[in-house]
PDB file of C-alpha atoms and ligand atoms in Angstrom:
ATOM      1  CA  MET A 178      -2.740  11.511 -16.794  1.00 97.00           C
ATOM      2  CA  ARG A 179      -3.544  11.724 -20.269  1.00 98.00           C
ATOM      3  CA  ILE A 180      -1.678  14.805 -22.606  1.00 98.00           C
ATOM      4  CA  ASP A 181      -2.848  14.955 -26.174  1.00 98.00           C
ATOM      5  CA  VAL A 182      -0.519  17.077 -28.337  1.00 98.00           C
ATOM      6  CA  LEU A 183      -2.118  18.724 -31.868  1.00 98.00           C
ATOM      7  CA  THR A 184       0.665  19.334 -34.172  1.00 98.00           C
ATOM      8  CA  LEU A 185       1.583  20.175 -37.915  1.00 98.00           C
ATOM      9  CA  PHE A 186       5.303  18.494 -36.767  1.00 98.00           C
ATOM     10  CA  PRO A 187       4.771  15.306 -34.681  1.00 98.00           C
ATOM     11  CA  ALA A 188       7.910  14.252 -35.356  1.00 98.00           C
ATOM     12  CA  MET A 189       9.741  17.212 -33.104  1.00 98.00           C
ATOM     13  CA  LEU A 190       8.909  15.394 -30.180  1.00 97.00           C
ATOM     14  CA  ASP A 191      10.019  11.972 -30.781  1.00 95.00           C
ATOM     15  CA  GLY A 192      13.260  11.803 -28.992  1.00 95.00           C
ATOM     16  CA  PHE A 193      11.843  14.240 -26.257  1.00 95.00           C
ATOM     17  CA  LEU A 194       9.104  11.926 -24.838  1.00 95.00           C
ATOM     18  CA  SER A 195      11.121   8.774 -24.926  1.00 95.00           C
ATOM     19  CA  GLU A 196      13.984  10.333 -23.406  1.00 94.00           C
ATOM     20  CA  SER A 197      14.797  10.601 -19.981  1.00 92.00           C
ATOM     21  CA  ILE A 198      12.687  11.264 -16.809  1.00 91.00           C
ATOM     22  CA  LEU A 199       9.426  11.898 -19.434  1.00 94.00           C
ATOM     23  CA  GLY A 200      10.182   8.824 -21.414  1.00 95.00           C
ATOM     24  CA  ARG A 201      10.343   6.131 -18.510  1.00 95.00           C
ATOM     25  CA  ALA A 202       7.310   8.511 -17.168  1.00 95.00           C
ATOM     26  CA  ARG A 203       5.601   7.101 -20.076  1.00 95.00           C
ATOM     27  CA  GLU A 204       6.928   3.689 -20.054  1.00 96.00           C
ATOM     28  CA  ARG A 205       5.744   3.344 -16.405  1.00 95.00           C
ATOM     29  CA  GLY A 206       2.580   4.977 -17.310  1.00 95.00           C
ATOM     30  CA  GLN A 207       2.300   7.903 -14.947  1.00 96.00           C
ATOM     31  CA  VAL A 208       1.885  10.326 -18.248  1.00 97.00           C
ATOM     32  CA  GLU A 209       0.119   8.927 -21.013  1.00 97.00           C
ATOM     33  CA  VAL A 210       1.040  11.400 -24.302  1.00 97.00           C
ATOM     34  CA  ALA A 211      -0.465  10.469 -27.957  1.00 98.00           C
ATOM     35  CA  VAL A 212       0.681  13.168 -30.583  1.00 98.00           C
ATOM     36  CA  HIS A 213      -1.285  13.789 -33.523  1.00 98.00           C
ATOM     37  CA  ASN A 214      -1.075  15.337 -37.084  1.00 98.00           C
ATOM     38  CA  ILE A 215      -3.539  17.904 -37.298  1.00 98.00           C
ATOM     39  CA  ARG A 216      -3.220  17.565 -40.825  1.00 98.00           C
ATOM     40  CA  ASP A 217      -4.648  14.250 -40.821  1.00 98.00           C
ATOM     41  CA  TRP A 218      -7.885  16.277 -40.260  1.00 98.00           C
ATOM     42  CA  ALA A 219      -7.296  17.905 -43.124  1.00 98.00           C
ATOM     43  CA  THR A 220     -10.326  17.376 -45.719  1.00 94.00           C
ATOM     44  CA  ASP A 221      -9.444  18.631 -49.061  1.00 94.00           C
ATOM     45  CA  LYS A 222      -7.195  16.916 -51.756  1.00 95.00           C
ATOM     46  CA  HIS A 223      -3.888  18.410 -50.422  1.00 96.00           C
ATOM     47  CA  ARG A 224      -4.950  18.042 -46.974  1.00 97.00           C
ATOM     48  CA  THR A 225      -4.587  22.130 -46.436  1.00 97.00           C
ATOM     49  CA  THR A 226      -4.278  23.672 -43.266  1.00 98.00           C
ATOM     50  CA  ASP A 227      -3.682  27.369 -43.317  1.00 98.00           C
ATOM     51  CA  ASP A 228      -5.208  30.089 -45.800  1.00 98.00           C
ATOM     52  CA  ARG A 229      -4.204  33.636 -46.663  1.00 98.00           C
ATOM     53  CA  PRO A 230      -5.167  35.988 -43.865  1.00 97.00           C
ATOM     54  CA  LEU A 231      -8.627  37.961 -44.192  1.00 98.00           C
ATOM     55  CA  GLY A 232      -7.874  41.401 -44.429  1.00 98.00           C
ATOM     56  CA  GLY A 233      -4.518  40.667 -46.538  1.00 98.00           C
ATOM     57  CA  GLY A 234      -1.195  41.000 -45.307  1.00 97.00           C
ATOM     58  CA  ALA A 235       1.702  38.680 -44.932  1.00 96.00           C
ATOM     59  CA  GLY A 236       1.870  34.749 -43.902  1.00 97.00           C
ATOM     60  CA  MET A 237      -0.509  32.620 -43.632  1.00 98.00           C
ATOM     61  CA  VAL A 238      -3.171  31.467 -41.222  1.00 98.00           C
ATOM     62  CA  MET A 239      -4.121  28.169 -39.511  1.00 98.00           C
ATOM     63  CA  LYS A 240      -7.541  27.547 -40.582  1.00 98.00           C
ATOM     64  CA  CYS A 241     -10.789  26.780 -38.110  1.00 98.00           C
ATOM     65  CA  GLU A 242     -12.430  23.523 -40.003  1.00 98.00           C
ATOM     66  CA  PRO A 243      -8.853  20.809 -39.546  1.00 98.00           C
ATOM     67  CA  ILE A 244      -8.182  22.438 -35.738  1.00 98.00           C
ATOM     68  CA  PHE A 245     -12.103  21.969 -34.958  1.00 98.00           C
ATOM     69  CA  ALA A 246     -11.982  18.362 -35.960  1.00 98.00           C
ATOM     70  CA  ALA A 247      -9.223  17.617 -34.287  1.00 98.00           C
ATOM     71  CA  ILE A 248      -9.931  19.273 -31.087  1.00 98.00           C
ATOM     72  CA  GLU A 249     -13.108  17.604 -31.062  1.00 98.00           C
ATOM     73  CA  ALA A 250     -11.545  14.148 -31.991  1.00 98.00           C
ATOM     74  CA  VAL A 251      -9.208  14.025 -28.852  1.00 98.00           C
ATOM     75  CA  GLN A 252     -11.019  16.482 -26.136  1.00 98.00           C
ATOM     76  CA  THR A 253     -13.006  14.379 -23.596  1.00 98.00           C
ATOM     77  CA  PRO A 254     -15.525  15.742 -20.636  1.00 98.00           C
ATOM     78  CA  GLY A 255     -13.662  18.493 -18.276  1.00 97.00           C
ATOM     79  CA  CYS A 256     -10.438  18.352 -20.108  1.00 98.00           C
ATOM     80  CA  ARG A 257      -8.460  21.501 -20.539  1.00 98.00           C
ATOM     81  CA  ARG A 258      -7.521  22.559 -24.139  1.00 99.00           C
ATOM     82  CA  ILE A 259      -4.543  24.886 -24.332  1.00 99.00           C
ATOM     83  CA  TYR A 260      -3.196  27.364 -26.951  1.00 98.00           C
ATOM     84  CA  LEU A 261       0.665  27.966 -26.740  1.00 98.00           C
ATOM     85  CA  THR A 262       1.383  31.316 -27.857  1.00 98.00           C
ATOM     86  CA  PRO A 263       3.500  34.573 -27.676  1.00 98.00           C
ATOM     87  CA  ASP A 264       0.704  36.711 -26.113  1.00 98.00           C
ATOM     88  CA  GLY A 265      -0.925  34.079 -24.171  1.00 98.00           C
ATOM     89  CA  VAL A 266      -0.336  34.486 -20.215  1.00 98.00           C
ATOM     90  CA  PRO A 267       3.077  34.130 -19.067  1.00 98.00           C
ATOM     91  CA  PHE A 268       3.667  30.217 -18.153  1.00 98.00           C
ATOM     92  CA  THR A 269       5.580  29.734 -14.792  1.00 97.00           C
ATOM     93  CA  ALA A 270       6.443  26.917 -12.179  1.00 96.00           C
ATOM     94  CA  ALA A 271       3.467  27.292 -10.263  1.00 96.00           C
ATOM     95  CA  ARG A 272       1.212  27.017 -13.476  1.00 98.00           C
ATOM     96  CA  ALA A 273       2.831  23.894 -14.097  1.00 98.00           C
ATOM     97  CA  GLU A 274       2.374  22.584 -10.603  1.00 97.00           C
ATOM     98  CA  ALA A 275      -1.592  23.477 -11.162  1.00 98.00           C
ATOM     99  CA  LEU A 276      -1.387  21.962 -14.196  1.00 98.00           C
ATOM    100  CA  SER A 277       0.082  18.671 -13.139  1.00 98.00           C
ATOM    101  CA  HIS A 278      -3.488  18.153 -11.204  1.00 98.00           C
ATOM    102  CA  GLU A 279      -5.746  17.923 -13.991  1.00 98.00           C
ATOM    103  CA  SER A 280      -6.302  14.452 -15.459  1.00 98.00           C
ATOM    104  CA  HIS A 281      -6.410  15.303 -19.629  1.00 98.00           C
ATOM    105  CA  LEU A 282      -4.780  18.098 -21.155  1.00 98.00           C
ATOM    106  CA  VAL A 283      -4.915  19.078 -24.646  1.00 99.00           C
ATOM    107  CA  PHE A 284      -2.385  21.142 -26.193  1.00 98.00           C
ATOM    108  CA  LEU A 285      -2.461  23.303 -29.380  1.00 98.00           C
ATOM    109  CA  SER A 286       0.753  24.105 -31.377  1.00 98.00           C
ATOM    110  CA  GLY A 287       0.215  26.817 -33.921  1.00 98.00           C
ATOM    111  CA  HIS A 288       2.293  27.987 -36.882  1.00 97.00           C
ATOM    112  CA  TYR A 289       2.873  30.417 -39.615  1.00 95.00           C
ATOM    113  CA  GLU A 290       1.094  33.540 -38.493  1.00 96.00           C
ATOM    114  CA  GLY A 291      -0.809  31.658 -35.977  1.00 97.00           C
ATOM    115  CA  ILE A 292      -4.593  30.360 -36.227  1.00 98.00           C
ATOM    116  CA  ASP A 293      -7.932  31.576 -36.748  1.00 98.00           C
ATOM    117  CA  GLN A 294      -8.863  33.221 -33.645  1.00 98.00           C
ATOM    118  CA  ARG A 295     -12.735  31.807 -33.582  1.00 98.00           C
ATOM    119  CA  ILE A 296     -10.444  28.632 -32.589  1.00 98.00           C
ATOM    120  CA  ARG A 297      -9.150  30.834 -29.899  1.00 98.00           C
ATOM    121  CA  ASP A 298     -12.471  32.224 -29.058  1.00 98.00           C
ATOM    122  CA  THR A 299     -14.653  28.715 -28.635  1.00 98.00           C
ATOM    123  CA  VAL A 300     -12.594  25.486 -27.807  1.00 98.00           C
ATOM    124  CA  ILE A 301      -9.331  26.979 -26.339  1.00 98.00           C
ATOM    125  CA  ASP A 302      -9.201  27.168 -22.053  1.00 98.00           C
ATOM    126  CA  GLU A 303      -6.015  28.780 -21.662  1.00 98.00           C
ATOM    127  CA  GLU A 304      -3.482  30.591 -24.028  1.00 98.00           C
ATOM    128  CA  LEU A 305       0.329  30.054 -22.615  1.00 99.00           C
ATOM    129  CA  SER A 306       3.276  31.807 -23.518  1.00 98.00           C
ATOM    130  CA  ILE A 307       7.069  30.412 -22.886  1.00 98.00           C
ATOM    131  CA  GLY A 308       8.468  33.591 -22.951  1.00 98.00           C
ATOM    132  CA  ASP A 309       8.971  36.990 -25.106  1.00 98.00           C
ATOM    133  CA  TYR A 310      10.226  35.639 -28.035  1.00 98.00           C
ATOM    134  CA  VAL A 311       8.700  34.242 -31.099  1.00 98.00           C
ATOM    135  CA  LEU A 312       9.233  30.115 -32.046  1.00 98.00           C
ATOM    136  CA  THR A 313       8.283  29.094 -35.429  1.00 98.00           C
ATOM    137  CA  ASN A 314       5.648  27.063 -34.318  1.00 98.00           C
ATOM    138  CA  GLY A 315       4.358  25.649 -30.788  1.00 98.00           C
ATOM    139  CA  THR A 316       5.695  22.375 -30.678  1.00 98.00           C
ATOM    140  CA  LEU A 317       8.305  23.458 -28.496  1.00 98.00           C
ATOM    141  CA  ALA A 318       6.796  25.342 -26.455  1.00 98.00           C
ATOM    142  CA  ALA A 319       4.307  22.320 -25.859  1.00 98.00           C
ATOM    143  CA  ALA A 320       7.282  20.501 -24.850  1.00 98.00           C
ATOM    144  CA  VAL A 321       8.640  22.905 -22.378  1.00 98.00           C
ATOM    145  CA  VAL A 322       4.894  22.778 -20.385  1.00 98.00           C
ATOM    146  CA  ILE A 323       5.086  19.410 -20.868  1.00 98.00           C
ATOM    147  CA  ASP A 324       8.365  18.721 -19.148  1.00 97.00           C
ATOM    148  CA  ALA A 325       7.650  21.208 -16.680  1.00 97.00           C
ATOM    149  CA  LEU A 326       4.285  19.610 -15.365  1.00 97.00           C
ATOM    150  CA  ALA A 327       5.397  16.212 -15.341  1.00 97.00           C
ATOM    151  CA  ARG A 328       7.981  16.951 -13.049  1.00 96.00           C
ATOM    152  CA  PHE A 329       5.060  17.611 -10.530  1.00 96.00           C
ATOM    153  CA  VAL A 330       3.300  14.457 -11.007  1.00 96.00           C
ATOM    154  CA  PRO A 331       3.479  12.385  -8.126  1.00 94.00           C
ATOM    155  CA  GLY A 332       6.225   9.568  -8.398  1.00 93.00           C
ATOM    156  CA  VAL A 333       7.606  11.487 -11.702  1.00 95.00           C
ATOM    157  CA  LEU A 334      11.028  12.457 -10.141  1.00 92.00           C
ATOM    158  CA  GLY A 335      12.454   9.481  -8.366  1.00 82.00           C
ATOM    159  CA  GLU A 336      13.365  11.408  -5.409  1.00 68.00           C
ATOM    160  CA  GLU A 337      10.066  13.811  -4.431  1.00 62.00           C
ATOM    161  CA  LYS A 338      11.906  15.762  -2.110  1.00 57.00           C
ATOM    162  CA  SER A 339      14.242  16.753  -5.476  1.00 66.00           C
ATOM    163  CA  LEU A 340      11.260  19.540  -6.030  1.00 75.00           C
ATOM    164  CA  THR A 341      11.002  21.189  -2.725  1.00 72.00           C
ATOM    165  CA  HIS A 342      14.838  23.506  -3.353  1.00 71.00           C
ATOM    166  CA  GLU A 343      14.270  24.275  -6.792  1.00 83.00           C
ATOM    167  CA  SER A 344      14.683  27.541  -8.359  1.00 86.00           C
ATOM    168  CA  PHE A 345      10.829  29.306  -7.834  1.00 89.00           C
ATOM    169  CA  THR A 346       9.689  26.865  -5.083  1.00 80.00           C
ATOM    170  CA  ARG A 347       9.166  29.679  -2.500  1.00 83.00           C
ATOM    171  CA  CYS A 348      10.267  32.497  -5.330  1.00 91.00           C
ATOM    172  CA  LEU A 349      13.776  31.978  -4.896  1.00 95.00           C
ATOM    173  CA  LEU A 350      16.366  30.632  -6.972  1.00 96.00           C
ATOM    174  CA  ASP A 351      18.338  27.595  -6.225  1.00 95.00           C
ATOM    175  CA  PHE A 352      21.522  27.405  -4.334  1.00 96.00           C
ATOM    176  CA  PRO A 353      24.647  26.406  -5.908  1.00 97.00           C
ATOM    177  CA  GLN A 354      25.591  22.845  -6.201  1.00 97.00           C
ATOM    178  CA  TYR A 355      28.872  20.838  -5.911  1.00 98.00           C
ATOM    179  CA  THR A 356      29.748  17.201  -6.013  1.00 98.00           C
ATOM    180  CA  ARG A 357      33.040  15.170  -5.440  1.00 97.00           C
ATOM    181  CA  PRO A 358      36.139  15.708  -5.942  1.00 98.00           C
ATOM    182  CA  ALA A 359      35.956  18.643  -3.220  1.00 98.00           C
ATOM    183  CA  THR A 360      39.021  20.235  -4.665  1.00 98.00           C
ATOM    184  CA  TYR A 361      39.009  20.360  -8.685  1.00 98.00           C
ATOM    185  CA  ARG A 362      42.090  22.359 -10.616  1.00 98.00           C
ATOM    186  CA  GLY A 363      42.242  24.145  -7.677  1.00 98.00           C
ATOM    187  CA  MET A 364      39.240  25.036  -6.566  1.00 98.00           C
ATOM    188  CA  ALA A 365      37.648  23.914  -3.503  1.00 98.00           C
ATOM    189  CA  ALA A 366      34.109  23.333  -2.848  1.00 98.00           C
ATOM    190  CA  PRO A 367      32.698  25.805   0.091  1.00 98.00           C
ATOM    191  CA  GLU A 368      34.002  24.028   3.619  1.00 98.00           C
ATOM    192  CA  VAL A 369      30.565  24.234   4.871  1.00 98.00           C
ATOM    193  CA  LEU A 370      29.426  21.353   2.699  1.00 98.00           C
ATOM    194  CA  LEU A 371      31.865  18.791   3.859  1.00 98.00           C
ATOM    195  CA  SER A 372      31.549  19.737   7.581  1.00 98.00           C
ATOM    196  CA  GLY A 373      28.855  17.373   8.165  1.00 98.00           C
ATOM    197  CA  ASN A 374      26.615  20.041  10.143  1.00 98.00           C
ATOM    198  CA  HIS A 375      23.186  19.848   8.606  1.00 98.00           C
ATOM    199  CA  THR A 376      21.882  22.908  10.388  1.00 98.00           C
ATOM    200  CA  ALA A 377      25.037  24.971   8.926  1.00 98.00           C
ATOM    201  CA  ILE A 378      24.054  23.628   5.569  1.00 98.00           C
ATOM    202  CA  GLU A 379      20.805  24.605   5.409  1.00 98.00           C
ATOM    203  CA  LYS A 380      21.694  27.975   6.571  1.00 98.00           C
ATOM    204  CA  TRP A 381      24.563  28.554   3.826  1.00 98.00           C
ATOM    205  CA  ARG A 382      22.006  26.945   1.485  1.00 97.00           C
ATOM    206  CA  ARG A 383      19.543  29.513   2.253  1.00 96.00           C
ATOM    207  CA  GLU A 384      21.769  32.377   2.277  1.00 98.00           C
ATOM    208  CA  GLN A 385      22.933  31.530  -0.836  1.00 98.00           C
ATOM    209  CA  GLN A 386      19.354  31.054  -2.882  1.00 96.00           C
ATOM    210  CA  GLU A 387      18.346  34.962  -1.021  1.00 96.00           C
ATOM    211  CA  ARG A 388      21.859  36.202  -2.423  1.00 97.00           C
ATOM    212  CA  LYS A 389      21.425  34.986  -5.781  1.00 97.00           C
ATOM    213  CA  THR A 390      17.917  35.968  -5.996  1.00 97.00           C
ATOM    214  CA  ALA A 391      18.265  39.404  -5.058  1.00 97.00           C
ATOM    215  CA  ARG A 392      21.066  39.508  -7.952  1.00 98.00           C
ATOM    216  CA  LEU A 393      19.562  38.139 -10.461  1.00 98.00           C
ATOM    217  CA  ARG A 394      15.683  37.958 -10.168  1.00 97.00           C
ATOM    218  CA  PRO A 395      14.726  40.681  -7.619  1.00 96.00           C
ATOM    219  CA  ASP A 396      10.891  40.536  -8.922  1.00 95.00           C
ATOM    220  CA  LEU A 397      10.794  37.108  -6.869  1.00 94.00           C
ATOM    221  CA  LEU A 398      11.528  38.521  -3.510  1.00 91.00           C
ATOM    222  CA  SER A 399       8.778  40.574  -3.781  1.00 85.00           C
ATOM    223  CA  LYS A 400       6.749  37.849  -4.368  1.00 81.00           C
ATOM    224  CA  ASN A 401       7.474  36.200  -0.864  1.00 69.00           C
TER     225      ASN A 401
HETATM  226  C1  LIG B 799       5.616  32.633 -35.654  1.00 67.82           C
HETATM  227  S1  LIG B 799       4.409  31.740 -34.545  1.00 67.82           S
HETATM  228  C2  LIG B 799       2.902  33.373 -34.322  1.00 67.82           C
HETATM  229  C3  LIG B 799       3.471  34.344 -33.903  1.00 67.82           C
HETATM  230  C4  LIG B 799       2.051  35.359 -33.930  1.00 67.82           C
HETATM  231  N1  LIG B 799       2.216  36.146 -35.434  1.00 67.82           N
HETATM  232  C5  LIG B 799       2.632  36.775 -33.148  1.00 67.82           C
HETATM  233  O1  LIG B 799       3.080  37.630 -33.332  1.00 67.82           O
HETATM  234  O2  LIG B 799       2.154  36.230 -32.008  1.00 67.82           O
HETATM  235  C6  LIG B 799       3.624  30.931 -34.912  1.00 67.82           C
HETATM  236  C7  LIG B 799       3.486  29.508 -33.472  1.00 67.82           C
HETATM  237  O3  LIG B 799       4.409  29.392 -32.807  1.00 67.82           O
HETATM  238  C8  LIG B 799       3.749  29.325 -31.230  1.00 67.82           C
HETATM  239  N2  LIG B 799       4.803  30.071 -30.667  1.00 67.82           N
HETATM  240  C9  LIG B 799       6.124  31.010 -31.192  1.00 67.82           C
HETATM  241  N3  LIG B 799       6.373  31.989 -29.685  1.00 67.82           N
HETATM  242  C10 LIG B 799       5.986  31.039 -28.896  1.00 67.82           C
HETATM  243  C11 LIG B 799       6.035  31.253 -27.447  1.00 67.82           C
HETATM  244  N4  LIG B 799       6.714  32.726 -27.306  1.00 67.82           N
HETATM  245  N5  LIG B 799       5.320  30.479 -26.543  1.00 67.82           N
HETATM  246  C12 LIG B 799       4.217  29.763 -26.592  1.00 67.82           C
HETATM  247  N6  LIG B 799       4.205  29.478 -28.431  1.00 67.82           N
HETATM  248  C13 LIG B 799       4.687  30.127 -29.250  1.00 67.82           C
HETATM  249  C14 LIG B 799       2.752  29.601 -31.651  1.00 67.82           C
HETATM  250  O4  LIG B 799       1.614  28.350 -31.150  1.00 67.82           O
HETATM  251  C15 LIG B 799       1.952  30.387 -32.392  1.00 67.82           C
HETATM  252  O5  LIG B 799       0.593  29.778 -33.211  1.00 67.82           O
END
């Protein structure tokens, strides 16, 4: 899979792209990510990427020219161009999985008051929000979406089965996890986990998932 990120702040992604699971996925060639500075496509002397809103009002708006040029430079036939925005469709695990099947994704991160609507109307295929809050720019939002979808790319997570019980798979939150020692500071892990009885362990975990989901996210149960 190929991913291009268009942002005014490429350095924000340095650590994210080189560390941990995503860093290894890139080294192995499972996910190829290129980060571009939108300013490189600004053509005026001051390399301007924003201007005052037409009609007046506070803040600045990202201009058409550099963004159209940036998208046209990196896009390929059939690629999916995604704008990160708080008024986009809420991003979910299901969407992450679907996007992991694409061969080329282009992520556009906005700044200031956002981007000129004509960009959204013509060269964007999908708009995603990572939550009901407003970030200063979309670079971290792009990182969140990339991280979540990369986990679904075959081979990226060493153990494929670690996806099967995750929160949101089958509309349930994850069960509580324990590791050694079995008792720590007087707190004992549930006995069933030490029983070696896999049927009983599965049953206990499923019950825990259902109970936790009912308590914290009852809305998920109605999607089952
Ligand atoms: C300050 S925000 C613009 C907010 C916009 N004026 C609004 O009220 O919807 C600047 C940029 O951050 C990004 N951004 C902010 N919050 C986001 C969110 N919850 N999800 C995805 N992107 C977000 C977008 O790329 C946006 O263009």
